[in-house]
Amino acid sequence: MSRFIPTFLIVLLLVTLTGPLRAQEASPAGDEKTQASEYPGFDQIVPRSSQLVAEATQVRRRIEELRDPIALRERLGTIRQDLQSLEARVGEVVGPLGQGFNQLLDLREKLNETSDSLEILLDNLSSRIAEIASVGSSWRSKQTFWKEWRDFLVRRDISVPQEEFAQARETIEGVLELVSSVSTPLIRQQKEVTDLKSRVNTLLAQIEEIVRRQSFKKVSHSFASREFLQQFNAALWERVIEGIGNVQGISYDFLRSQGWITAMQILLVFVLGGFILHHRVKVEDTEEWHFILFHPWATGAFVSLCSLSFLYSDASPLWDLLLWIVAASSAAILVCALLEDSGKRFMVWLLAVLFLISLVLRTIGFPVPLYRLYLALLSLCGAPLFWVLAANNLREHEGQLTGFAVALRLGAVILLVSFLAQFGGYSTISFRLIDSSLKTVFLGLFAAMTVKLGQGGIEFLFEQEFFRRWRFFRRFGGELTARLKTMFIALVSVYAGLYLLEIWNIYDNVAEGWSALLEYGFTIENVRITVQKILVIGLVLYASIFTSWGIRSLLEAEVFPRRRFDRGIRDAIKKLLHYALIFVGFLFAMSLAGVELKNFAVLAGAFGIGIGFGLQNIVNNFLSGIILLFERPIRVGDIVIIDNAWGTVLRIGLRSTVVTTLDESEIIVPNSLLVSEMVTNWSLTSPLCRVSVPVGVAYGSDVTLVLKILVEAGEENPNVLNDPAPSPLFSGFGDSSLDFELRVWISNVRDRLRVRSEICQFIDRRFREEGVEIPFPQRDLHLRSVSPEIGFTEERPRSGDGDKGKV
C-alpha cells in the first residue's frame, strides 16, 4: 500500500502536466466543432432568410412609428414661439417692481411650465432615440452573424446559395439605413430641445437674480419725493385708458377651440347642483356637509372650476378674470357657510372683493404709481379697521383673546408695515406682504373646507348599508372613521404647509419644497439622518400599527365569534400577532431607511451586557409573559387571589399583568411572580364554585329541624345548583354551640359573596320563625380581690340552660 501511493501521485502529476498539451493539440478540431455548433445547418438558410424578411417588415413599421411625428414638430414650434414671447416680456420688466414684481412671478410660473413641457418632450425624444439605437445594435449583430455564417460555409467547401445571402445582406442594410435616416433628425430635435431648455433656465436665473436683488431694496421713489409726484401727469391717465383698451378680449377662435371646456363646466354645475338637491335629505345627518347642502349651485361652480380649468391653454386675461370672479364668489359663499361669526363672514367677503379688485388692476395693466397708491390706501384704511374688529371680538368674548382676534391684530400690523414700506419706496416688500398674506388666508380657508368635505365623505361612506352589513364596521366603524379622518387631516395639513412655502416665495413650487424638506437633516459620526429617513420610518411603523389594529379588529369581529374561541386564546393570538407585525414593520422601516441590520450587532451586544448587569428582572418578566400567553395558567377575565387579594385579570402584557380588585383598584403584578409563585385561580378550568356557610345553634336545639332549614336555604336560592345538591353537615360540638355547615354549589364564582349573604339572611329569618337560638360565647369572670365598698348581687338568666349566674 505504501508503494502504491507514490506511484499514484506520479501518474496524477503526469496527467496534469500533459493535459494542457493534449488540449492544445486538439484545439483546432475543437474550435472547428465549436464554430460548427454556433451556426445553423445548410438546410436553415432559406427559412432563416424568410424569417429575416418578416422581421424587417415589422421593424420598418415600428421605426416609422418612432419617426418624428407632425404633432411633435408642431408642439416644439409652439414652445419655441412661447419662449420667444416670454423672453421679450422678461426684457420689458426692468423698471420699478411695484407691479413688475407680480409680472415677474407670473413669468417665472410660465417659464416653469415651459420647462416642464420641454422636459416631457425631451424624455419622449430620448426614449425614441434609445429604442431606435437598440434596433440598430440588434441588426448590426444580425449583419455580423450572416457574414460570418457565409464565411464559415465557404471555408468548409459548402456550396453557398448566393441569392439568399445577398437578399439577407440587402434586407439588413435597408433596415440600418432606415435607422440612420430616422435617428438623425430625432437627435437634432433633441439638441434643439436641450438648447431651448438651457434658454429657459437662463431666463429663470435672471428672474431669480432680479427678485433676490430687489426684494429688500428700495426700488421706487418715496411718496414725499418730487420724482414720485411728477409721475402724475396727463400721460399717466392716458396709460390707464390705453391699458384698458389693450385688454385682450375673448376671441371667436378661442371659443371655437376650447368652448367645449366651458360647456363641460356649465354641465357639471347643473349636474352637481341637481344631484345635491335630489340627495340632500339622505346626507343631512352628515354634519360636515351642511355648508354645501344649502349652497348646491355655489358648490357646483367651485368644483367645476377647480376640476376643469387646468384644461384651458392660452386663455386671454379677460377670460381668466371671469373665471376668477366666479371661483372667488363661489368660494366665499361656501366659506361663509362654515362660519357662524358675522365678523368672520364680513372679513371673508372683504378679502374676496379686495382680491378681485387687485386682479382687475393687474389685468388692465394699472400704472405702477397708481397701483402703489392703491396699495398704500388699502393698507392705511385696513390697519385701523382690523384693529377695531379685533377689539369688538374681544368685547364679545369678555376679554378672552381668540385666534380670530390675534389674526386681525397680525393683519393690522402687516398692513401698517406695508404702508410704511410703500411710503418709503420699498414697493416690492409692500406688495409681497399684502399678496402673500391674502393668499395665506385663503389657503387656510380652503384647507378647512377641504377637511370638512373629506371628513364628511369618509363618514358618509361608512354609513352606507353595504358596510353596515359587516359586523366589523358595526363594531369598529367609528374608530376606523376617526383614524381615516386623522390621516386625511395630516395629508391636507402637509400639502397646505408646503404650498405656504410657495406662497411666501421660499420655494418655487410644492415639489421643490417637498424635495428640499426631505433632504434636510444632520450627520452623526458619518451617519446621515434626513427627514426622508425619519418620515419613512414613521410611516412604515404607523402602517404596521394600523395594519395590526385592522387585522386584530377583523379577527375579533368576524373570525373569533364564528370559531367560538375563549377569551384567553383570543388575547394570546392578538398579542402575538400585534408584536410580530410591529417587529416586521420595524425591520422593513430600517431597510427602507438604508440602515443595514448588521449595524444592530453592536446594539445587541450592549443589550446583552445590560441584561447581565441590570435587566435580569425585565427579561425575566418578558419571558414569563410569553409563557403566560402560551401556557395560559391565567387568562383575561379570570378571578384570582394574589397575596390574599381577590381580583379579576384585566390585561396580560409582556412585562406585567394588571389585576382589578373588588374595590376597583388595580394591582400591577410582574409576570415572573405569576409564573414562579403560587396563585389561586378560581376560574381556570371551570367557573363553578362551592360556597360554605358555617352556623352554630344553642345546645338543646332540634338538630333535625336545623338540618331541614339549612337544606331549605340552599334549595330556595335561585343561584344554587341542584346538581350537586345542597349538603348540610353537623360538623361537631363547640364550646357554646352545636356547629353546622351548609355547602352549596353555584355556577359563577363572581356570585360567591352575594349568594353567601342571601343564604345567611334566609337562615337567620327561618331560625327566628322556628325559635332556634344562635348562642353567643359564655365567659366566667373570677375576681381575686373586691373592695368592701362594692357589694351587690345581680341575677340574670344564663343563656343556653336557663340557670342564673351571680356576679
Coordinates of C-alpha atoms in Angstrom, one line a residue, residues 3-465:
R3 CA 4.4 1.8 -2.7
F4 CA 1.1 2.4 -4.4
I5 CA 0.6 5.9 -3.0
P6 CA 3.8 7.4 -4.6
T7 CA 3.1 5.7 -7.9
F8 CA -0.4 7.1 -7.9
L9 CA 0.9 10.6 -7.2
I10 CA 3.4 10.4 -10.1
V11 CA 0.8 9.3 -12.6
L12 CA -1.6 12.0 -11.4
L13 CA 1.2 14.6 -11.9
L14 CA 1.9 13.4 -15.4
V15 CA -1.7 13.6 -16.4
T16 CA -2.0 17.1 -15.0
L17 CA 1.1 18.2 -16.9
T18 CA 0.2 16.5 -20.3
G19 CA -3.4 17.5 -20.1
P20 CA -2.9 21.1 -21.4
L21 CA -0.6 19.8 -24.2
R22 CA -3.3 17.4 -25.4
A23 CA -5.9 20.1 -25.2
Q24 CA -3.6 22.4 -27.2
E25 CA -3.1 19.7 -29.9
A26 CA -6.8 19.1 -30.1
S27 CA -7.7 22.8 -30.2
P28 CA -8.1 23.2 -33.9
A29 CA -10.5 20.4 -34.1
G30 CA -12.3 21.7 -31.0
D31 CA -12.6 25.2 -32.5
E32 CA -14.0 23.7 -35.6
K33 CA -16.6 21.8 -33.7
T34 CA -17.4 24.9 -31.7
Q35 CA -17.8 27.0 -34.8
A36 CA -20.0 24.3 -36.3
S37 CA -22.2 24.3 -33.3
E38 CA -22.6 28.1 -33.4
Y39 CA -24.1 28.3 -36.9
P40 CA -27.2 26.5 -38.2
G41 CA -27.0 23.8 -40.8
F42 CA -27.2 24.2 -44.6
D43 CA -30.9 23.4 -44.5
Q44 CA -31.7 26.5 -42.3
I45 CA -30.5 29.2 -44.8
V46 CA -33.8 29.6 -46.7
P47 CA -36.1 29.6 -43.6
R48 CA -33.8 32.0 -41.8
S49 CA -33.8 34.3 -44.8
S50 CA -37.6 34.3 -45.0
Q51 CA -37.8 35.0 -41.2
L52 CA -35.3 37.9 -41.6
V53 CA -37.5 39.5 -44.2
A54 CA -40.6 39.2 -42.0
E55 CA -38.7 40.7 -39.0
A56 CA -37.5 43.5 -41.2
T57 CA -41.1 44.4 -42.2
Q58 CA -42.2 44.6 -38.6
V59 CA -39.1 46.7 -37.7
R60 CA -39.7 49.1 -40.5
R61 CA -43.3 49.6 -39.3
R62 CA -42.1 50.3 -35.8
I63 CA -39.4 52.7 -36.9
E64 CA -41.9 54.6 -39.0
E65 CA -44.0 55.0 -35.8
L66 CA -40.9 56.3 -34.0
R67 CA -40.1 58.8 -36.8
D68 CA -40.5 62.4 -35.9
P69 CA -44.3 62.9 -36.0
I70 CA -46.1 66.1 -37.1
A71 CA -47.6 66.6 -33.7
L72 CA -44.2 66.5 -32.1
R73 CA -42.8 69.1 -34.5
E74 CA -45.9 71.3 -34.0
R75 CA -45.5 71.1 -30.2
L76 CA -41.9 72.1 -30.5
G77 CA -42.7 75.0 -32.7
T78 CA -45.4 76.3 -30.2
I79 CA -42.9 76.0 -27.4
R80 CA -40.3 77.9 -29.4
Q81 CA -42.8 80.8 -30.1
D82 CA -43.9 80.9 -26.5
L83 CA -40.3 81.1 -25.3
Q84 CA -39.6 84.0 -27.7
S85 CA -42.6 85.8 -26.3
L86 CA -41.5 85.2 -22.7
E87 CA -38.0 86.4 -23.5
A88 CA -39.5 89.6 -24.8
R89 CA -41.7 90.1 -21.7
V90 CA -38.7 89.5 -19.4
G91 CA -36.8 92.1 -21.3
E92 CA -39.6 94.6 -20.8
V93 CA -39.9 94.1 -17.0
V94 CA -36.8 96.0 -15.9
G95 CA -38.3 99.1 -14.2
P96 CA -39.6 99.6 -10.7
L97 CA -41.1 96.5 -9.3
G98 CA -44.3 97.7 -7.8
Q99 CA -46.5 95.8 -10.3
G100 CA -43.5 94.5 -12.2
F101 CA -42.7 92.1 -9.4
N102 CA -46.1 90.5 -9.9
Q103 CA -45.3 90.2 -13.6
L104 CA -42.0 88.6 -12.8
L105 CA -43.8 86.0 -10.6
D106 CA -46.2 85.3 -13.5
L107 CA -43.3 85.0 -15.9
R108 CA -41.5 82.7 -13.6
E109 CA -44.5 80.5 -13.3
K110 CA -45.0 80.3 -17.1
L111 CA -41.3 79.6 -17.6
N112 CA -41.5 76.7 -15.1
E113 CA -44.5 75.4 -17.1
T114 CA -42.4 75.7 -20.3
S115 CA -39.5 73.9 -18.6
D116 CA -41.8 71.1 -17.7
S117 CA -43.2 70.8 -21.2
L118 CA -39.6 70.7 -22.6
E119 CA -38.7 68.1 -20.0
I120 CA -41.6 65.9 -21.2
L121 CA -40.6 66.5 -24.8
L122 CA -37.0 65.6 -24.1
D123 CA -38.0 62.4 -22.3
N124 CA -40.1 61.4 -25.3
L125 CA -37.3 62.1 -27.8
S126 CA -34.8 60.2 -25.6
S127 CA -37.0 57.2 -25.4
R128 CA -37.5 57.2 -29.2
I129 CA -33.7 57.5 -29.8
A130 CA -32.9 54.8 -27.3
E131 CA -35.3 52.4 -28.9
I132 CA -34.0 53.1 -32.4
A133 CA -30.4 52.7 -31.2
S134 CA -31.4 49.4 -29.7
V135 CA -32.8 48.3 -33.1
G136 CA -29.7 49.4 -34.9
S137 CA -27.4 47.5 -32.5
S138 CA -29.5 44.3 -32.9
W139 CA -29.5 44.5 -36.7
R140 CA -25.8 45.1 -36.8
S141 CA -25.3 41.9 -34.8
K142 CA -27.5 40.2 -37.4
Q143 CA -25.3 41.6 -40.2
T144 CA -22.2 40.2 -38.5
F145 CA -23.9 36.8 -37.9
W146 CA -24.9 36.4 -41.6
K147 CA -21.4 37.4 -42.9
E148 CA -19.6 35.0 -40.5
W149 CA -22.1 32.3 -41.4
R150 CA -21.3 32.7 -45.1
D151 CA -17.5 32.7 -44.5
F152 CA -17.9 29.5 -42.4
L153 CA -19.7 27.7 -45.1
V154 CA -17.1 28.8 -47.7
R155 CA -14.2 27.5 -45.6
R156 CA -15.9 24.1 -45.4
D157 CA -16.3 24.0 -49.2
I158 CA -20.1 24.0 -49.0
S159 CA -22.0 25.4 -52.0
V160 CA -23.4 28.7 -50.7
P161 CA -26.7 30.0 -52.2
Q162 CA -25.6 33.5 -53.2
E163 CA -29.1 34.8 -53.7
E164 CA -30.3 34.1 -50.2
F165 CA -27.2 35.7 -48.6
A166 CA -27.5 38.7 -50.9
Q167 CA -31.1 39.1 -50.1
A168 CA -30.3 38.9 -46.4
R169 CA -27.5 41.5 -46.8
E170 CA -29.8 43.9 -48.7
T171 CA -32.5 43.5 -46.1
I172 CA -30.2 44.2 -43.2
E173 CA -28.6 47.2 -44.9
G174 CA -32.0 48.6 -45.7
V175 CA -33.1 48.4 -42.1
L176 CA -29.8 50.1 -40.9
E177 CA -30.2 52.8 -43.5
L178 CA -33.8 53.5 -42.2
V179 CA -32.5 53.5 -38.6
S180 CA -29.9 56.1 -39.6
S181 CA -32.3 58.3 -41.5
V182 CA -34.8 58.3 -38.6
S183 CA -32.4 58.7 -35.7
T184 CA -30.5 61.7 -37.3
P185 CA -33.5 64.2 -37.2
L186 CA -34.5 63.0 -33.8
I187 CA -31.0 63.7 -32.5
R188 CA -31.1 67.2 -34.0
Q189 CA -34.5 67.8 -32.3
Q190 CA -33.1 66.5 -29.0
K191 CA -30.3 69.0 -29.3
E192 CA -32.8 71.8 -30.1
V193 CA -34.9 70.9 -27.1
T194 CA -31.8 70.9 -24.9
D195 CA -30.9 74.4 -26.2
L196 CA -34.4 75.7 -25.5
K197 CA -34.3 74.2 -22.0
S198 CA -31.0 76.0 -21.5
R199 CA -32.5 79.3 -22.6
V200 CA -35.4 78.7 -20.1
N201 CA -33.0 78.0 -17.3
T202 CA -31.1 81.2 -18.2
L203 CA -34.3 83.3 -18.0
L204 CA -35.3 81.7 -14.7
A205 CA -31.9 82.5 -13.3
Q206 CA -32.2 86.2 -14.4
I207 CA -35.6 86.4 -12.8
E208 CA -34.4 84.9 -9.6
E209 CA -31.5 87.3 -9.6
I210 CA -33.8 90.3 -10.0
V211 CA -36.2 89.1 -7.3
R212 CA -33.3 88.4 -4.9
R213 CA -31.5 91.7 -5.6
Q214 CA -34.6 93.9 -5.4
S215 CA -36.9 92.2 -2.9
F216 CA -35.5 94.1 0.1
K217 CA -34.1 97.0 -1.8
K218 CA -35.6 100.5 -2.4
V219 CA -36.7 100.3 -6.0
S220 CA -39.3 103.1 -6.2
H221 CA -39.5 106.8 -5.3
S222 CA -40.7 107.8 -1.9
F223 CA -44.2 109.3 -1.7
A224 CA -42.6 112.5 -0.3
S225 CA -40.2 112.9 -3.2
R226 CA -40.6 115.2 -6.1
E227 CA -39.9 112.5 -8.6
F228 CA -42.9 110.5 -7.4
L229 CA -45.3 113.4 -7.7
Q230 CA -44.0 114.3 -11.1
Q231 CA -45.3 110.9 -12.4
F232 CA -48.9 112.1 -12.1
N233 CA -49.5 113.8 -15.3
A234 CA -51.7 113.5 -18.3
A235 CA -49.6 110.7 -19.8
L236 CA -50.3 108.6 -16.7
W237 CA -54.1 108.8 -17.3
E238 CA -53.5 108.0 -20.9
R239 CA -51.7 104.9 -19.9
V240 CA -54.7 103.9 -17.8
I241 CA -57.0 104.2 -20.8
E242 CA -54.5 102.5 -23.0
G243 CA -54.2 99.6 -20.6
I244 CA -58.0 99.1 -20.5
G245 CA -58.1 99.2 -24.3
N246 CA -55.2 96.7 -24.6
V247 CA -57.0 94.0 -22.6
Q248 CA -57.2 91.1 -24.9
G249 CA -60.9 90.1 -25.3
I250 CA -62.4 86.6 -25.8
S251 CA -61.8 85.7 -29.4
Y252 CA -64.0 83.5 -31.6
D253 CA -61.2 81.1 -32.3
F254 CA -60.7 80.6 -28.6
L255 CA -64.4 79.8 -28.0
R256 CA -64.4 77.5 -31.1
S257 CA -61.3 75.5 -30.0
Q258 CA -61.9 75.4 -26.2
G259 CA -65.5 76.2 -25.8
W260 CA -66.2 72.5 -25.1
I261 CA -64.3 73.0 -21.7
T262 CA -66.7 75.8 -20.8
A263 CA -69.7 73.6 -21.9
M264 CA -68.4 70.8 -19.7
Q265 CA -68.0 73.2 -16.7
I266 CA -71.6 74.5 -17.1
L267 CA -72.9 71.0 -17.4
L268 CA -71.0 69.9 -14.3
V269 CA -72.5 72.9 -12.4
F270 CA -76.1 71.8 -13.2
V271 CA -75.4 68.1 -12.7
L272 CA -73.7 68.5 -9.4
G273 CA -76.2 71.1 -8.1
G274 CA -79.1 68.9 -9.1
F275 CA -77.5 65.9 -7.5
I276 CA -77.1 67.7 -4.2
L277 CA -80.7 68.9 -4.3
H278 CA -82.0 65.5 -5.1
H279 CA -80.0 63.6 -2.4
R280 CA -79.8 66.4 0.2
V281 CA -82.2 64.6 2.6
K282 CA -80.1 61.4 2.6
V283 CA -77.0 63.2 3.8
E284 CA -78.4 65.7 6.2
D285 CA -77.1 63.7 9.1
T286 CA -73.5 64.3 7.9
E287 CA -72.8 67.5 9.8
E288 CA -69.6 68.3 7.8
W289 CA -71.6 68.6 4.6
H290 CA -74.2 71.1 5.8
F291 CA -72.3 74.0 4.2
I292 CA -72.6 72.5 0.7
L293 CA -76.2 71.1 1.1
F294 CA -77.6 74.6 1.4
H295 CA -75.5 76.1 -1.4
P296 CA -75.6 73.5 -4.2
W297 CA -75.0 75.9 -7.1
A298 CA -72.0 77.5 -5.5
T299 CA -70.6 74.1 -4.8
G300 CA -71.1 73.0 -8.4
A301 CA -69.4 76.2 -9.7
F302 CA -66.5 75.9 -7.3
V303 CA -65.9 72.2 -8.1
S304 CA -66.3 72.6 -11.9
L305 CA -63.7 75.5 -11.9
C306 CA -61.2 73.6 -9.7
S307 CA -61.5 70.4 -11.7
L308 CA -61.6 71.5 -15.3
S309 CA -60.0 75.0 -15.5
F310 CA -56.5 73.5 -15.9
L311 CA -57.6 72.3 -19.4
Y312 CA -57.5 75.8 -20.8
S313 CA -54.5 76.8 -22.8
D314 CA -53.5 80.3 -23.9
A315 CA -56.6 81.8 -22.4
S316 CA -57.0 85.6 -22.6
P317 CA -56.6 87.7 -19.4
L318 CA -60.2 88.7 -19.6
W319 CA -61.3 85.1 -19.6
D320 CA -59.0 84.3 -16.7
L321 CA -60.6 87.3 -14.9
L322 CA -64.1 86.0 -15.4
L323 CA -63.1 82.5 -14.1
W324 CA -61.5 84.1 -11.0
I325 CA -64.6 86.1 -10.3
V326 CA -66.8 83.0 -10.4
A327 CA -64.3 81.0 -8.4
A328 CA -63.8 83.7 -5.7
S329 CA -67.6 84.3 -5.3
S330 CA -68.5 80.6 -5.0
A331 CA -65.6 80.0 -2.6
A332 CA -66.7 83.0 -0.4
I333 CA -70.2 81.7 -0.3
L334 CA -69.1 78.2 0.8
V335 CA -66.6 79.5 3.3
C336 CA -69.1 81.9 4.9
A337 CA -71.4 78.9 5.3
L338 CA -68.8 77.3 7.5
L339 CA -68.6 80.4 9.8
E340 CA -71.1 81.4 12.4
D341 CA -69.4 84.7 13.5
S342 CA -70.7 87.6 11.4
G343 CA -67.3 89.4 11.8
K344 CA -65.6 86.4 10.2
R345 CA -68.1 86.3 7.3
F346 CA -67.5 90.1 6.7
M347 CA -63.8 89.5 6.6
V348 CA -64.1 86.7 4.0
W349 CA -66.2 88.9 1.7
L350 CA -63.9 91.9 2.2
L351 CA -60.8 89.8 1.3
A352 CA -62.6 88.3 -1.7
V353 CA -63.5 91.7 -3.0
L354 CA -60.0 93.1 -2.5
F355 CA -58.5 90.1 -4.2
L356 CA -60.8 90.6 -7.3
I357 CA -60.0 94.4 -7.4
S358 CA -56.3 93.7 -7.3
L359 CA -56.8 91.1 -10.1
V360 CA -58.7 93.6 -12.2
L361 CA -56.0 96.2 -11.8
R362 CA -53.3 93.7 -12.8
T363 CA -55.4 92.7 -15.8
I364 CA -55.7 96.2 -17.2
G365 CA -52.0 96.9 -16.6
F366 CA -52.6 99.6 -14.0
P367 CA -49.6 102.0 -13.9
V368 CA -47.1 101.5 -11.2
P369 CA -47.6 104.9 -9.4
L370 CA -51.4 104.5 -9.2
Y371 CA -51.0 100.8 -8.2
R372 CA -48.7 101.9 -5.4
L373 CA -51.2 104.5 -4.2
Y374 CA -53.9 101.8 -4.2
L375 CA -51.8 99.5 -2.0
A376 CA -51.0 102.4 0.3
L377 CA -54.6 103.4 0.6
L378 CA -55.6 99.8 1.2
S379 CA -53.0 99.5 4.0
L380 CA -53.9 102.8 5.6
C381 CA -57.6 102.0 5.8
G382 CA -57.3 98.3 6.5
A383 CA -55.0 98.6 9.5
P384 CA -57.3 100.6 11.8
L385 CA -60.3 98.5 10.5
F386 CA -58.7 95.3 11.5
W387 CA -57.7 96.7 14.9
V388 CA -61.3 97.8 15.6
L389 CA -62.7 94.4 14.6
A390 CA -60.2 92.8 16.9
A391 CA -61.4 95.0 19.8
N392 CA -65.0 94.1 19.0
N393 CA -64.2 90.4 19.1
L394 CA -62.5 90.8 22.4
R395 CA -65.6 92.5 23.9
E396 CA -67.9 89.8 22.5
H397 CA -65.7 87.2 24.2
E398 CA -65.5 89.1 27.5
G399 CA -61.8 90.0 27.1
Q400 CA -60.7 86.5 26.2
L401 CA -58.2 86.5 23.4
T402 CA -59.3 84.3 20.4
G403 CA -57.5 83.1 17.4
F404 CA -59.6 85.4 15.2
A405 CA -58.6 88.5 17.3
V406 CA -54.9 87.5 17.0
A407 CA -55.2 87.1 13.2
L408 CA -56.9 90.6 13.0
R409 CA -54.2 92.2 15.0
L410 CA -51.5 90.5 13.0
G411 CA -53.2 91.7 9.8
A412 CA -53.2 95.2 11.1
V413 CA -49.5 95.1 11.8
I414 CA -48.8 93.7 8.3
L415 CA -50.8 96.4 6.7
L416 CA -49.1 99.1 8.7
V417 CA -45.6 97.7 7.8
S418 CA -46.8 97.5 4.2
F419 CA -47.9 101.2 4.2
L420 CA -44.6 102.3 5.7
A421 CA -42.6 100.3 3.1
Q422 CA -44.7 101.6 0.3
F423 CA -44.3 105.2 1.6
G424 CA -40.5 104.8 1.8
G425 CA -40.2 103.4 -1.7
Y426 CA -39.8 99.7 -0.8
S427 CA -42.7 98.7 -3.0
T428 CA -41.6 95.1 -3.5
I429 CA -41.8 94.3 0.2
S430 CA -45.2 96.0 0.4
F431 CA -46.6 94.0 -2.5
R432 CA -45.2 90.7 -1.2
L433 CA -46.6 91.3 2.3
I434 CA -50.1 92.0 1.1
D435 CA -50.2 89.4 -1.7
S436 CA -48.7 86.6 0.4
S437 CA -50.9 87.4 3.5
L438 CA -54.0 87.4 1.4
K439 CA -53.1 84.1 -0.2
T440 CA -52.3 82.6 3.2
V441 CA -55.7 83.5 4.5
F442 CA -57.5 81.9 1.5
L443 CA -55.2 78.9 1.8
G444 CA -56.3 78.3 5.4
L445 CA -59.9 78.7 4.4
F446 CA -59.7 76.3 1.5
A447 CA -57.8 73.8 3.6
A448 CA -60.5 74.0 6.3
M449 CA -63.2 73.5 3.6
T450 CA -61.3 70.6 2.1
V451 CA -61.0 68.9 5.5
K452 CA -64.8 69.3 6.1
L453 CA -65.6 67.8 2.7
G454 CA -63.2 64.9 3.2
Q455 CA -64.3 64.1 6.7
G456 CA -67.9 64.2 5.6
G457 CA -67.2 61.9 2.7
I458 CA -65.4 59.4 4.9
E459 CA -68.3 59.4 7.4
F460 CA -70.9 59.2 4.7
L461 CA -69.1 56.3 3.1
F462 CA -69.1 54.0 6.1
E463 CA -72.7 54.8 6.9
Q464 CA -73.9 53.1 3.8
E465 CA -75.8 49.9 4.0

